[in-house]
């Protein structure tokens, strides 16, 4: 079965750049979406279709997707970016179409 | 303003049943496919089920197939999840989420969730 693999944790100092990966076979052929979830809150979409940002999401959030890895990049990281981040794909050819990655805890040092 | 408000969670004994509801407002509910996603304590997001705008297409995760029923009432702008034969591992916050109308598909709005606790 298709599995999206994320590192459990990523740590970064304020002002630096954080990269959170989502790995899977040929994921570059799929559209990947990213959600941010802070404690006690619902997930919020931060990047869709690999690299697009919803309105209201800072330009510091960007995404890329190629080969076997999709990446969410957060530049100039702030304390308020500390959260769990999840990647997601929707496989239209499957009757179990939705996959989430296991999530990555971003810690701002 | 798009709003999704879940209700119906609570404490239920193993083997019991529960029906969750999601009240939608601020958009044309009948035009969107809807989903249920859950999150066990300290764990990641787990997609459970999808229902198309007209209820003609439904999908379930293998982990819950046969125990969950998804439905909707477009006249009432409401989404439902009937959960039967509940187990301890079904303890989680249950979210409803709107799927955008055109591919590539993602969830653009989420409710705040309702907590289901399965325990004797």
PDB file of C-alpha atoms in Angstrom, chain A residues 22-85:
ATOM      1  CA  UNK A  22       7.074  13.770   2.763  1.00  0.00           C
ATOM      2  CA  UNK A  23       8.447  10.720   1.026  1.00  0.00           C
ATOM      3  CA  UNK A  24       6.752   8.115  -1.142  1.00  0.00           C
ATOM      4  CA  UNK A  25       7.351   6.271  -4.353  1.00  0.00           C
ATOM      5  CA  UNK A  26       6.884   8.611  -7.312  1.00  0.00           C
ATOM      6  CA  UNK A  27       5.160  11.199  -5.124  1.00  0.00           C
ATOM      7  CA  UNK A  28       6.306  13.755  -7.680  1.00  0.00           C
ATOM      8  CA  UNK A  29       3.528  12.481  -9.953  1.00  0.00           C
ATOM      9  CA  UNK A  30       0.879  13.384  -7.382  1.00  0.00           C
ATOM     10  CA  UNK A  31      -0.416  16.627  -5.916  1.00  0.00           C
ATOM     11  CA  UNK A  32       0.628  17.082  -2.301  1.00  0.00           C
ATOM     12  CA  UNK A  33      -1.069  19.257   0.268  1.00  0.00           C
ATOM     13  CA  UNK A  34       0.188  20.401   3.661  1.00  0.00           C
ATOM     14  CA  UNK A  35      -1.630  21.183   6.903  1.00  0.00           C
ATOM     15  CA  UNK A  36      -0.477  22.900  10.063  1.00  0.00           C
ATOM     16  CA  UNK A  37      -1.986  21.855  13.365  1.00  0.00           C
ATOM     17  CA  UNK A  38      -1.349  23.612  16.642  1.00  0.00           C
ATOM     18  CA  UNK A  39      -2.212  21.966  19.967  1.00  0.00           C
ATOM     19  CA  UNK A  40      -5.921  21.783  20.622  1.00  0.00           C
ATOM     20  CA  UNK A  41      -6.803  23.208  17.220  1.00  0.00           C
ATOM     21  CA  UNK A  42      -8.087  21.852  13.943  1.00  0.00           C
ATOM     22  CA  UNK A  43      -5.684  21.483  11.031  1.00  0.00           C
ATOM     23  CA  UNK A  44      -5.211  24.454   8.732  1.00  0.00           C
ATOM     24  CA  UNK A  45      -4.230  24.184   5.086  1.00  0.00           C
ATOM     25  CA  UNK A  46      -0.922  25.959   4.440  1.00  0.00           C
ATOM     26  CA  UNK A  47       0.082  24.666   0.990  1.00  0.00           C
ATOM     27  CA  UNK A  48      -1.991  22.963  -1.682  1.00  0.00           C
ATOM     28  CA  UNK A  49      -1.214  21.410  -5.047  1.00  0.00           C
ATOM     29  CA  UNK A  50       2.481  21.069  -4.165  1.00  0.00           C
ATOM     30  CA  UNK A  51       3.322  24.755  -3.970  1.00  0.00           C
ATOM     31  CA  UNK A  52       0.285  27.038  -3.862  1.00  0.00           C
ATOM     32  CA  UNK A  53      -0.681  29.007  -0.788  1.00  0.00           C
ATOM     33  CA  UNK A  54      -4.207  29.714   0.402  1.00  0.00           C
ATOM     34  CA  UNK A  55      -5.049  33.319   1.040  1.00  0.00           C
ATOM     35  CA  UNK A  56      -3.851  34.439   4.435  1.00  0.00           C
ATOM     36  CA  UNK A  57      -0.887  32.077   4.586  1.00  0.00           C
ATOM     37  CA  UNK A  58       2.426  33.942   4.744  1.00  0.00           C
ATOM     38  CA  UNK A  59       4.825  33.773   1.817  1.00  0.00           C
ATOM     39  CA  UNK A  60       7.307  32.203   4.213  1.00  0.00           C
ATOM     40  CA  UNK A  61       5.480  28.923   3.582  1.00  0.00           C
ATOM     41  CA  UNK A  62       6.291  27.214   0.301  1.00  0.00           C
ATOM     42  CA  UNK A  63       6.280  23.745  -1.151  1.00  0.00           C
ATOM     43  CA  UNK A  64       7.955  21.633  -3.785  1.00  0.00           C
ATOM     44  CA  UNK A  65       7.497  18.129  -5.091  1.00  0.00           C
ATOM     45  CA  UNK A  66       9.754  16.008  -7.277  1.00  0.00           C
ATOM     46  CA  UNK A  67      10.784  12.420  -7.617  1.00  0.00           C
ATOM     47  CA  UNK A  68      10.108  10.582  -4.381  1.00  0.00           C
ATOM     48  CA  UNK A  69      10.003  13.598  -2.051  1.00  0.00           C
ATOM     49  CA  UNK A  70       7.693  16.514  -1.415  1.00  0.00           C
ATOM     50  CA  UNK A  71       8.955  19.284   0.831  1.00  0.00           C
ATOM     51  CA  UNK A  72       7.318  21.998   2.884  1.00  0.00           C
ATOM     52  CA  UNK A  73       9.742  24.858   3.435  1.00  0.00           C
ATOM     53  CA  UNK A  74       9.266  27.539   6.056  1.00  0.00           C
ATOM     54  CA  UNK A  75      11.663  30.459   5.825  1.00  0.00           C
ATOM     55  CA  UNK A  76      12.391  32.954   8.595  1.00  0.00           C
ATOM     56  CA  UNK A  77      10.823  30.605  11.104  1.00  0.00           C
ATOM     57  CA  UNK A  78       8.949  32.213  13.982  1.00  0.00           C
ATOM     58  CA  UNK A  79       7.958  30.856  17.355  1.00  0.00           C
ATOM     59  CA  UNK A  80       4.349  30.799  16.178  1.00  0.00           C
ATOM     60  CA  UNK A  81       5.227  28.265  13.489  1.00  0.00           C
ATOM     61  CA  UNK A  82       5.785  25.594  16.104  1.00  0.00           C
ATOM     62  CA  UNK A  83       3.172  22.972  15.286  1.00  0.00           C
ATOM     63  CA  UNK A  84       2.561  19.576  13.749  1.00  0.00           C
ATOM     64  CA  UNK A  85       2.626  19.448   9.975  1.00  0.00           C
TER      65      UNK A  85
END
